[in-house]
Amino acid sequence: MSLTSTYSLFKESLRLALRSLQSSKLRTFLTLLGIIVGVTAVIAVVTIINGLDSTVASAFSAQGSTVFSVSKQPLVITSREDFIKFNKRKDVTKRDAEAIQRLCRSCWRTGMSINGTGLVKFGENRSENVSVRGLSVSMFDIENVVLQAGRVWTEQEGKSGRNTCVIGTDIIENLFPGSSAERVIGKSIKVDGLPFVIQGVSEPFGKVLGFSRDNFVYIPFETGQRLFGARDSIVIHVQVEDSNSFETAKDESRSIMRNRRKKRAGDDDDGFSIDSQDAFIGIYQNATSGIYFATIGVAAISLVVGGIVVMNIMLVSVTERTKEIGLRKAVGARRRDILMQFLIEAVAVTMVGGALGVFTGYGLAYFLSLALGFPLLISAQSGFMGVTTSFVVGLISGIYPAFTASKLSPIDAMRSD
Amino acid sequence: MTTPHVQTDTQEISHPFSSLIKMRDIWKTYQMGTEELHALKKVSFDVTKGEYVAIIGPSGSGKSTLMNLIGCLDTPTKGEYWINGEQVADMTDDELARIRNKEIGFVFQTFNLLSRATALHNVELPLIYAGISSTDRHEKAIAALESVELGDRVTHKPNELSGGQRQRVAIARALVNQPSILLADEPTGALDTTTSSEIMNLFERLHAANNTIIVVTHEMEVAERAERIIMIRDGEIESDKKTR
């Protein structure tokens, strides 16, 4: 058999396959559903997670891993027992912050924050659930807050506990619709009923996963303590100059804090928590890898089911076309020609399903990326993977029906009606 | 070195090329439980090139079994069968497929056309399995359709053609590979009288053009159109005679 004849046979088989796909569109669609669902799931999840990864990476790298915080409770509490345990710890205070600033040699900048939420009003306009944070002046450097209008309060102004604030752009939108940043400077807004003068407006931070990061009012730390009560635990923020000294600075801070809490070597609990973005990233990666594996499981099940459906339909097709197979054999088709014809048909069916799955997967990812606000990162690799997987499914589910067809005797095949 | 009595016996076997078809002592036996059923017994005959032969017999006589053997759709239980000089009795499935493709053009009672393919594609089918390039295929298929006067129905599908036209497409398909034998199984069984005689006239024309034709039928009128009739009964050749 020459190359051209193999090619002719291949073309004939492909033509046949496409024709039988076309002839019964509903049946084809139902046959392919399992494969479409499987491939869609993989493609959508891979694409979405790629987008999330890049969002998370860019959101966190703004600060980089040069900043850690020291606080009474860790950022993430996973159980009630832990919550009760952490609640019994001593509050972190301004004195702790001063101690770290004084004693930690690897630490570059230290800042303090006292965090809460509040209701912000201007006239009739109101904004609820605003993040109200009392910040030391150094926090603007540590958190990389850049102002587009006005200025940050001075140390002096801060210490005097003045009712002054720096706001995020959402506050302008909600309280001064249509107004520019410059024009709101000097205006007096009410935070939980107390008047505050707007002294500065931050550049927008944008959204992460649909959550705005611009709905805030920053007030001087001392003012915050007055507002939320001086007894509340504060958060100490420490920045190192370069990430190489990050771990050293954490260790130094830890031992300073343990000393202040009078902890011995044998004590399990530090009595405070040191957190950095690594913790967030760790949680994020845990969560996404969970999603990843769950999806692969779902996809695997639907591909297996899809493969069984394809095999079933191919067997029906072989039975239906017994006469045709017999005729082909009578006019000279060999076993392998029939085998190839049905294999190609099975593979063509599943690859069409795979391609549809790739497109619906990308489509799904596109709409989710619009809804949640992360970039759509389409990887050709995942598309290739989807189509290859469906190729393999087609091959596996097609082999038995194709083999059955190839074994039919031309006489028996032609006798059936 | 010639001994006459040996010669007569072995001459036929040692010179199988003299006939297009040469069957010697063919048996086909089916196992029905513990019993053996002989569908064909001791069948021997020759067909030479250009002959027009009818095989006739009542149903159950074994004529379908014989047709399957002649058409290389099946192999005999015992016996020897040469077709165009090749011993086919012991061939494998794939070798038989090659022989069918090269040597035999089938015409069936129910036409057996691919319903969703055009007349042209139906006629091209044997050429695809013969490994012929698509341009040659196209040319040959058109020529075959023209030879059965269907040059203007090339792109029609079977359901757009009359019964007679469908059978002519099937005949074009049988002829397209220029086989040694045109093997027809009840070719007029599904046709009305007028169309039947149209098809039989076509067979006569093909015979006149030096094609070898074997028609298997149970109708005497169809058989009488041939120049030789082989009568089968109970798995044996009852008679084998020229009609003219």
XYZ file of C-alpha atoms in Angstrom:
661
model
C 0.000 0.000 0.000
C 1.429 3.308 -1.052
C 1.355 6.572 0.833
C -1.246 8.102 -1.460
C -3.627 5.233 -0.869
C -3.221 5.473 2.886
C -3.935 9.157 2.539
C -7.009 8.493 0.371
C -8.305 6.059 2.950
C -7.656 8.510 5.716
C -9.493 11.228 3.854
C -12.384 8.893 3.113
C -12.604 7.921 6.767
C -12.482 11.516 7.918
C -15.155 12.513 5.417
C -17.353 9.698 6.639
C -16.770 10.619 10.234
C -17.721 14.246 9.680
C -20.771 13.228 7.692
C -22.043 10.945 10.398
C -21.426 13.730 12.919
C -23.478 16.144 10.847
C -26.284 13.759 10.055
C -27.483 13.614 13.636
C -26.545 16.795 15.409
C -28.544 16.207 18.577
C -27.190 12.715 19.003
C -23.688 13.968 18.358
C -24.141 16.698 20.943
C -25.465 14.284 23.560
C -22.643 11.891 22.796
C -20.139 14.630 23.270
C -21.635 16.148 26.408
C -19.430 14.230 28.805
C -16.298 15.123 26.939
C -17.355 18.739 26.553
C -18.039 19.024 30.290
C -14.741 17.388 31.192
C -12.614 19.510 28.922
C -14.561 22.681 29.760
C -13.959 22.133 33.451
C -10.233 21.698 33.009
C -9.811 24.621 30.643
C -11.957 26.999 32.683
C -10.262 26.155 35.953
C -6.754 26.264 34.526
C -7.468 29.621 32.889
C -9.156 31.082 35.959
C -6.421 29.942 38.291
C -3.774 31.373 35.962
C -5.616 34.690 36.117
C -5.962 34.512 39.907
C -2.292 33.670 40.283
C -1.268 36.724 38.342
C -3.705 38.954 40.261
C -2.541 37.667 43.587
C 1.088 37.935 42.556
C 0.697 41.536 41.434
C -1.430 42.528 44.420
C 1.058 41.179 46.892
C 4.270 42.077 45.189
C 3.356 45.764 45.618
C 4.623 45.357 49.136
C 6.823 42.397 48.502
C 7.969 40.170 51.285
C 9.754 42.924 53.136
C 6.908 43.663 55.523
C 5.636 41.643 58.448
C 3.213 42.423 61.199
C 3.166 41.697 64.889
C -0.263 41.387 66.405
C -2.286 39.791 69.173
C -4.067 37.375 66.845
C -2.860 35.781 63.654
C -4.373 36.873 60.334
C -6.041 33.557 59.889
C -7.804 31.664 62.642
C -9.127 28.294 61.621
C -10.857 27.024 64.772
C -12.909 28.201 67.721
C -10.346 26.824 70.153
C -7.658 28.919 68.545
C -9.889 31.976 68.667
C -10.409 31.548 72.414
C -6.721 30.862 72.960
C -5.592 33.921 70.997
C -8.163 36.126 72.675
C -6.558 35.395 76.063
C -3.234 36.835 74.929
C -2.016 40.168 76.097
C -2.759 43.116 73.853
C -0.011 44.405 71.630
C 0.655 47.981 72.607
C 2.406 51.110 71.470
C 5.163 50.254 73.956
C 5.823 46.976 72.164
C 6.189 48.932 68.932
C 8.600 51.355 70.539
C 10.633 48.458 71.888
C 10.955 46.862 68.474
C 11.886 50.171 66.923
C 14.543 50.701 69.553
C 16.001 47.198 69.783
C 15.593 45.512 66.406
C 18.685 46.257 64.353
C 17.582 44.534 61.152
C 14.309 46.413 61.109
C 14.200 49.402 58.816
C 10.834 51.005 59.325
C 8.282 50.332 61.985
C 4.727 51.556 61.997
C 1.572 51.072 63.963
C -2.026 50.678 63.016
C -5.282 50.371 64.854
C -7.995 49.014 62.652
C -11.763 49.236 62.594
C -14.739 49.959 60.398
C -17.131 52.845 60.528
C -19.901 54.867 58.979
C -18.736 57.918 57.030
C -21.113 60.767 56.172
C -21.097 64.054 54.328
C -24.427 65.800 54.490
C -26.982 63.292 53.253
C -24.379 61.096 51.529
C -23.130 58.136 53.472
C -20.726 55.261 53.067
C -20.986 52.202 55.246
C -18.456 49.577 56.224
C -15.586 51.889 55.515
C -12.213 50.661 56.685
C -11.135 53.232 59.284
C -7.502 52.874 60.260
C -5.424 54.841 62.658
C -1.920 54.938 61.175
C 1.433 56.220 62.275
C 3.002 58.460 59.612
C 5.568 55.792 58.704
C 2.741 53.493 57.576
C 2.322 55.570 54.416
C 5.851 54.562 53.401
C 5.508 50.973 54.556
C 2.220 50.432 52.696
C 3.328 52.538 49.757
C 0.357 54.918 49.904
C 0.814 57.651 47.276
C -1.342 60.767 47.455
C -2.822 62.365 44.383
C -3.913 65.464 46.261
C -3.208 67.097 49.619
C -0.660 65.818 52.098
C -0.117 63.396 54.971
C -0.278 64.792 58.496
C 3.053 65.501 60.187
C 4.319 63.589 63.261
C 3.450 66.638 65.285
C -0.073 66.882 63.947
C -0.516 63.155 64.511
C 0.673 63.226 68.095
C -1.680 66.072 68.901
C -4.534 63.748 67.983
C -6.034 66.041 65.399
C -9.243 65.063 63.569
C -7.697 64.926 60.145
C -7.790 62.203 57.496
C -6.560 60.822 54.191
C -9.273 59.137 52.131
C -9.489 56.553 49.388
C -11.125 57.320 46.065
C -14.299 55.324 46.870
C -15.094 57.887 49.553
C -15.059 60.686 46.946
C -17.326 58.611 44.740
C -19.780 57.951 47.543
C -19.751 61.253 49.378
C -18.796 63.763 46.692
C -20.054 62.249 43.434
C -18.352 63.780 40.405
C -15.954 65.844 42.452
C -12.206 65.910 41.790
C -9.618 64.940 44.394
C -8.351 68.529 44.765
C -11.813 69.932 45.452
C -12.510 67.691 48.448
C -9.404 68.770 50.350
C -10.441 70.766 53.403
C -13.999 69.415 53.423
C -15.236 68.090 56.739
C -16.751 64.613 56.850
C -18.221 62.708 59.781
C -16.632 59.419 60.831
C -18.876 57.630 63.302
C -20.379 61.010 64.108
C -17.081 62.850 64.704
C -15.975 65.557 62.249
C -12.765 64.947 60.310
C -11.097 67.310 57.844
C -9.890 65.737 54.597
C -6.204 66.468 54.285
C -5.231 64.141 51.472
C -6.576 61.776 48.803
C -4.801 58.559 47.902
C -4.177 57.253 44.418
C -6.566 54.367 43.742
C -5.357 50.827 44.556
C -7.950 49.182 42.348
C -9.851 45.971 42.922
C -8.736 42.514 43.842
C -11.224 39.774 42.913
C -14.064 42.265 42.814
C -13.266 43.801 46.201
C -12.387 47.464 46.201
C -9.268 48.455 48.078
C -10.142 52.174 47.993
C -12.946 52.288 50.526
C -10.927 53.657 53.444
C -10.362 56.590 55.756
C -6.884 56.851 57.286
C -6.634 58.885 60.464
C -3.654 59.596 62.743
C -2.779 56.668 65.017
C -3.368 58.647 68.212
C -6.734 59.847 66.944
C -7.573 56.247 66.140
C -6.709 55.147 69.646
C -9.022 57.806 70.961
C -11.778 56.736 68.560
C -11.542 52.972 69.091
C -10.365 53.109 72.687
C -6.760 53.062 73.899
C -7.138 49.556 75.291
C -7.573 47.937 71.889
C -4.715 45.845 70.645
C -2.695 47.448 67.869
C -0.797 45.974 64.957
C 2.896 46.660 64.585
C 4.184 46.732 61.023
C 7.866 46.208 60.340
C 9.654 46.718 57.049
C 13.177 45.605 56.233
C 15.375 47.329 53.708
C 15.878 44.254 51.550
C 14.270 40.856 51.669
C 17.538 39.133 52.643
C 17.280 40.448 56.184
C 13.573 39.580 56.397
C 13.951 36.382 58.420
C 16.569 37.933 60.710
C 14.298 40.867 61.423
C 11.421 38.500 62.176
C 13.615 36.510 64.579
C 14.864 39.646 66.315
C 11.360 40.994 66.698
C 10.155 37.656 68.002
C 12.791 37.495 70.703
C 12.194 41.115 71.674
C 8.490 40.406 72.024
C 9.028 37.143 73.908
C 11.278 38.944 76.344
C 8.624 41.566 76.915
C 6.039 38.794 77.457
C 8.494 37.034 79.810
C 8.353 33.831 77.777
C 10.836 31.015 78.447
C 12.380 28.654 75.953
C 9.872 25.961 76.894
C 6.729 28.009 76.339
C 4.813 26.938 73.245
C 2.851 30.040 72.569
C 4.674 33.275 71.804
C 1.763 35.280 73.143
C 1.622 37.219 69.876
C 1.607 36.436 66.157
C 3.987 37.397 63.391
C 2.433 37.328 59.949
C 3.597 38.211 56.497
C 2.188 37.857 53.030
C 3.783 34.452 52.756
C 0.967 33.284 55.002
C -1.613 34.648 52.569
C 0.137 33.151 49.618
C 0.373 29.832 51.420
C -3.352 29.830 52.137
C -4.079 30.889 48.576
C -1.939 28.144 47.129
C -3.541 25.581 49.406
C -6.976 26.667 48.304
C -6.191 26.719 44.590
C -4.413 23.386 44.618
C -7.509 21.949 46.275
C -9.678 23.403 43.521
C -7.219 22.119 40.948
C -7.353 18.547 42.131
C -11.112 18.585 42.620
C -11.518 19.783 39.047
C -9.163 17.178 37.703
C -11.274 14.597 39.525
C -14.505 15.948 38.046
C -12.906 16.146 34.616
C -11.562 12.619 34.848
C -14.980 11.263 35.795
C -16.744 13.107 33.007
C -14.103 12.021 30.506
C -14.500 8.393 31.536
C -18.289 8.697 31.322
C -17.915 10.564 28.038
C -15.651 7.838 26.726
C -18.149 5.140 27.672
C -20.938 7.078 25.932
C -18.808 7.405 22.810
C -18.001 3.704 22.905
C -21.681 2.877 23.262
C -22.683 5.118 20.383
C -19.907 3.707 18.237
C -21.161 0.180 18.928
C -24.660 1.272 17.919
C -23.194 2.834 14.821
C -21.374 -0.391 13.935
C -24.598 -2.364 14.291
C -26.536 0.171 12.255
C -23.966 0.124 9.521
C -23.379 -3.629 9.319
C -24.559 -3.594 5.720
C -22.284 -0.735 4.799
C -19.319 -2.457 6.432
C -20.143 -5.627 4.512
C -20.316 -3.761 1.253
C -16.994 -2.059 1.909
C -15.426 -5.412 2.660
C -17.007 -6.914 -0.476
C -15.451 -4.247 -2.659
C -12.031 -4.702 -1.114
C -11.757 -3.090 2.316
C -9.369 -4.975 4.536
C -9.761 -5.375 8.303
C -7.399 -2.559 9.009
C -9.277 -0.233 6.632
C -12.506 -0.758 8.553
C -10.676 -0.542 11.871
C -9.144 2.751 10.836
C -12.442 4.114 9.566
C -14.181 3.600 12.890
C -11.208 4.683 14.956
C -10.963 7.899 12.992
C -14.668 8.405 13.459
C -14.411 7.953 17.230
C -11.393 10.217 17.452
C -13.025 12.854 15.241
C -16.111 12.809 17.467
C -14.163 13.213 20.681
C -11.816 15.797 19.242
C -14.760 17.895 18.121
C -16.020 17.534 21.692
C -12.610 18.486 23.005
C -12.420 21.555 20.780
C -15.920 22.627 21.845
C -14.876 22.069 25.440
C -11.792 24.219 24.974
C -13.885 27.062 23.574
C -16.629 26.863 26.191
C -13.930 26.625 28.853
C -12.272 29.789 27.585
C -15.698 31.430 27.311
C -16.572 30.520 30.874
C -13.220 31.807 32.079
C -13.782 35.010 30.122
C -17.126 35.742 31.785
C -15.792 34.873 35.216
C -12.797 37.104 34.667
C -15.115 39.958 33.754
C -17.308 39.320 36.764
C -14.507 38.923 39.288
C -12.040 41.338 37.747
C -8.904 39.385 37.067
C -6.963 39.192 33.824
C -7.872 36.507 31.293
C -4.738 34.491 30.639
C -5.487 32.028 27.866
C -2.759 29.454 27.563
C -2.423 27.586 24.294
C -0.983 24.792 26.373
C -4.269 24.101 28.139
C -6.113 24.099 24.811
C -3.610 21.666 23.390
C -3.969 19.527 26.484
C -7.760 19.506 26.147
C -7.685 18.403 22.538
C -4.982 15.801 23.156
C -6.904 14.345 26.065
C -10.020 14.020 23.947
C -7.922 12.407 21.214
C -6.782 9.762 23.669
C -10.329 9.247 24.965
C -11.499 8.768 21.377
C -8.781 6.262 20.692
C -9.524 4.253 23.816
C -13.292 4.283 23.430
C -13.124 3.666 19.683
C -10.829 0.679 19.664
C -13.328 -1.947 20.748
C -16.189 -0.915 18.409
C -13.710 -0.515 15.556
C -12.302 -3.952 16.223
C -15.822 -5.417 16.295
C -16.573 -3.783 12.958
C -13.353 -4.999 11.376
C -14.130 -8.602 12.301
C -17.538 -8.671 10.628
C -17.721 -11.107 7.755
C -18.736 -9.597 4.431
C -21.475 -12.212 3.978
C -23.079 -11.794 7.381
C -22.740 -8.090 7.063
C -24.574 -8.004 3.751
C -27.305 -10.347 4.788
C -28.499 -8.161 7.667
C -31.269 -5.737 6.972
C 9.093 -37.817 -20.205
C 5.373 -37.788 -20.847
C 3.141 -40.418 -19.478
C -0.345 -39.909 -20.908
C -2.443 -41.165 -18.016
C -0.774 -38.862 -15.508
C -1.100 -35.954 -17.868
C -4.874 -36.050 -18.111
C -5.244 -35.925 -14.369
C -2.698 -33.235 -13.522
C -2.965 -31.095 -16.609
C -5.942 -29.203 -15.314
C -4.262 -28.487 -11.999
C -0.828 -27.680 -13.334
C -2.259 -25.270 -15.898
C -4.838 -23.305 -13.970
C -4.367 -20.312 -16.276
C -6.436 -21.764 -19.063
C -9.638 -20.773 -17.243
C -10.640 -17.610 -15.430
C -12.423 -19.619 -12.768
C -11.490 -23.130 -11.939
C -13.279 -24.979 -9.147
C -12.248 -28.502 -8.277
C -14.120 -30.744 -5.861
C -15.408 -27.886 -3.735
C -17.173 -28.754 -0.473
C -18.783 -26.413 1.969
C -19.864 -28.011 5.201
C -21.620 -26.364 8.134
C -21.646 -27.878 11.575
C -25.223 -27.869 12.908
C -24.874 -29.181 16.425
C -23.648 -32.728 16.031
C -24.804 -32.988 12.434
C -22.839 -31.944 9.388
C -24.729 -30.054 6.737
C -23.214 -30.134 3.274
C -24.211 -26.931 1.518
C -22.008 -27.821 -1.448
C -20.772 -31.236 -2.476
C -18.103 -32.061 -5.016
C -18.652 -28.948 -7.113
C -16.281 -28.609 -10.058
C -16.558 -26.331 -13.056
C -14.622 -23.836 -15.154
C -15.518 -20.444 -16.533
C -13.438 -19.021 -19.335
C -12.922 -15.388 -20.134
C -15.810 -13.688 -21.884
C -18.402 -16.255 -20.845
C -21.926 -15.319 -19.706
C -23.009 -17.903 -17.140
C -26.199 -18.216 -15.122
C -26.291 -20.222 -11.927
C -29.829 -21.250 -11.159
C -31.466 -23.265 -8.452
C -34.317 -23.180 -5.981
C -33.820 -21.575 -2.598
C -31.810 -23.766 -0.274
C -30.085 -25.421 -3.216
C -26.694 -23.986 -2.243
C -26.495 -21.401 -4.998
C -25.947 -18.533 -2.531
C -23.163 -20.493 -0.877
C -21.651 -21.057 -4.296
C -21.950 -17.369 -5.109
C -20.192 -16.460 -1.841
C -17.368 -18.829 -2.754
C -17.074 -17.575 -6.318
C -17.068 -14.002 -5.007
C -14.354 -14.846 -2.468
C -16.626 -13.713 0.352
C -16.100 -17.093 1.952
C -13.680 -19.999 1.702
C -14.552 -23.648 0.954
C -14.260 -26.347 3.602
C -12.454 -28.492 1.084
C -11.403 -28.253 -2.536
C -9.425 -26.020 -4.816
C -10.379 -22.780 -6.410
C -8.278 -20.747 -8.815
C -9.323 -17.361 -9.916
C -7.265 -15.837 -12.699
C -4.426 -18.213 -11.851
C -4.412 -17.607 -8.100
C -5.322 -20.268 -5.591
C -7.803 -18.574 -3.271
C -9.117 -21.536 -1.261
C -6.706 -21.000 1.632
C -6.360 -17.248 1.577
C -6.651 -15.060 4.661
C -9.349 -12.429 5.046
C -7.130 -9.603 3.878
C -5.827 -11.537 0.873
C -9.409 -12.305 -0.087
C -10.234 -8.619 0.222
C -7.480 -7.866 -2.263
C -8.778 -10.517 -4.677
C -12.350 -9.202 -4.412
C -11.111 -5.719 -5.063
C -9.072 -6.721 -8.092
C -10.987 -9.579 -9.689
C -14.659 -9.312 -8.781
C -17.353 -6.747 -9.394
C -20.450 -7.375 -7.302
C -24.013 -6.507 -8.276
C -26.555 -7.137 -5.527
C -30.290 -7.608 -5.485
C -30.754 -4.631 -3.163
C -28.067 -2.519 -4.883
C -26.168 -1.907 -1.607
C -25.328 1.692 -2.368
C -24.159 4.057 0.342
C -27.304 6.109 0.782
C -25.642 9.328 1.844
C -22.966 9.316 -0.833
C -23.345 10.544 -4.412
C -23.409 8.176 -7.370
C -19.850 9.224 -8.126
C -18.618 8.466 -4.652
C -20.386 5.108 -4.638
C -18.638 4.168 -7.854
C -15.282 5.395 -6.530
C -15.478 3.132 -3.475
C -13.591 0.095 -4.849
C -10.923 2.435 -6.226
C -10.359 3.939 -2.790
C -9.533 0.474 -1.437
C -7.393 -0.200 -4.487
C -5.289 2.782 -3.503
C -5.879 4.852 -6.606
C -5.211 8.581 -6.521
C -8.218 10.886 -6.342
C -7.847 12.352 -9.848
C -7.615 8.902 -11.444
C -10.491 7.763 -9.298
C -12.650 10.593 -10.437
C -11.884 9.975 -14.102
C -12.492 6.234 -13.922
C -15.711 6.618 -11.947
C -17.083 9.152 -14.433
C -16.169 6.825 -17.303
C -17.892 3.899 -15.596
C -21.036 5.961 -14.985
C -21.015 7.061 -18.609
C -20.741 3.447 -19.747
C -24.058 2.729 -17.988
C -25.563 5.951 -19.397
C -25.592 7.798 -16.090
C -23.089 10.502 -17.032
C -25.706 13.108 -16.134
C -26.497 11.667 -12.683
C -23.011 11.860 -11.209
C -23.857 14.076 -8.232
C -27.201 12.469 -7.459
C -27.678 10.485 -4.309
C -29.349 7.039 -4.409
C -32.667 8.370 -3.091
C -32.790 10.786 -6.028
C -32.508 7.923 -8.514
C -34.995 5.327 -9.785
C -34.535 1.625 -9.043
C -33.107 0.953 -12.492
C -30.736 3.886 -12.184
C -29.583 2.678 -8.783
C -28.835 -0.753 -10.162
C -26.906 0.878 -12.991
C -24.850 2.832 -10.445
C -24.155 -0.495 -8.730
C -23.103 -1.988 -12.073
C -20.820 0.983 -12.720
C -19.298 0.387 -9.287
C -18.801 -3.289 -10.161
C -17.104 -2.400 -13.440
C -14.941 0.492 -12.307
C -11.977 -1.646 -11.235
C -12.084 -3.584 -14.510
C -12.541 -6.866 -12.658
C -12.164 -10.295 -14.233
C -15.723 -11.260 -13.318
C -18.973 -9.401 -12.945
C -20.843 -11.380 -10.275
C -24.542 -10.555 -10.010
C -26.817 -11.894 -7.276
C -30.493 -11.708 -8.331
C -29.796 -8.413 -10.107
C -33.426 -7.923 -11.130
C -35.002 -9.225 -7.925
C -35.974 -5.770 -6.721
C -36.971 -4.328 -10.096
C -40.160 -4.268 -12.171
C -40.398 -6.062 -15.515
C -39.467 -3.132 -17.745
C -36.500 -2.103 -15.647
C -35.435 -5.739 -15.342
C -35.214 -6.150 -19.085
C -33.332 -2.840 -19.276
C -30.738 -4.227 -16.851
C -30.584 -7.559 -18.665
C -29.993 -5.699 -21.935
C -27.168 -3.848 -20.264
C -25.648 -7.181 -19.189
C -25.861 -8.364 -22.746
C -24.044 -5.259 -23.976
C -21.351 -5.787 -21.329
C -21.037 -9.385 -22.434
C -20.673 -8.260 -26.011
C -17.848 -5.987 -24.835
C -16.039 -9.150 -23.690
C -16.813 -8.979 -19.963
C -17.152 -12.227 -18.052
C -20.528 -12.335 -16.319
C -21.924 -14.732 -13.743
C -25.546 -14.215 -12.728
C -27.020 -16.090 -9.778
C -30.812 -16.281 -9.949
C -33.863 -18.403 -9.365
C -35.747 -16.952 -12.328
C -35.559 -18.935 -15.531
C -36.192 -15.864 -17.753
C -33.124 -14.185 -16.298
C -31.037 -17.339 -16.614
C -32.055 -17.868 -20.209
C -30.394 -14.629 -21.233
C -27.025 -16.244 -20.455
C -25.169 -18.492 -22.863
C -24.635 -21.205 -20.285
C -26.769 -22.365 -17.368
C -25.452 -24.228 -14.361
C -28.277 -25.787 -12.390
C -27.705 -26.434 -8.679
C -29.793 -28.737 -6.570
C -29.075 -30.061 -3.061
C -25.562 -28.686 -3.140
C -24.571 -30.412 -6.336
C -24.385 -29.402 -9.965
C -27.407 -31.010 -11.558
C -26.734 -29.825 -15.067
C -24.324 -27.546 -16.885
C -25.248 -26.726 -20.473
C -24.965 -24.135 -23.161
C -28.188 -22.385 -24.190
C -26.955 -21.550 -27.656
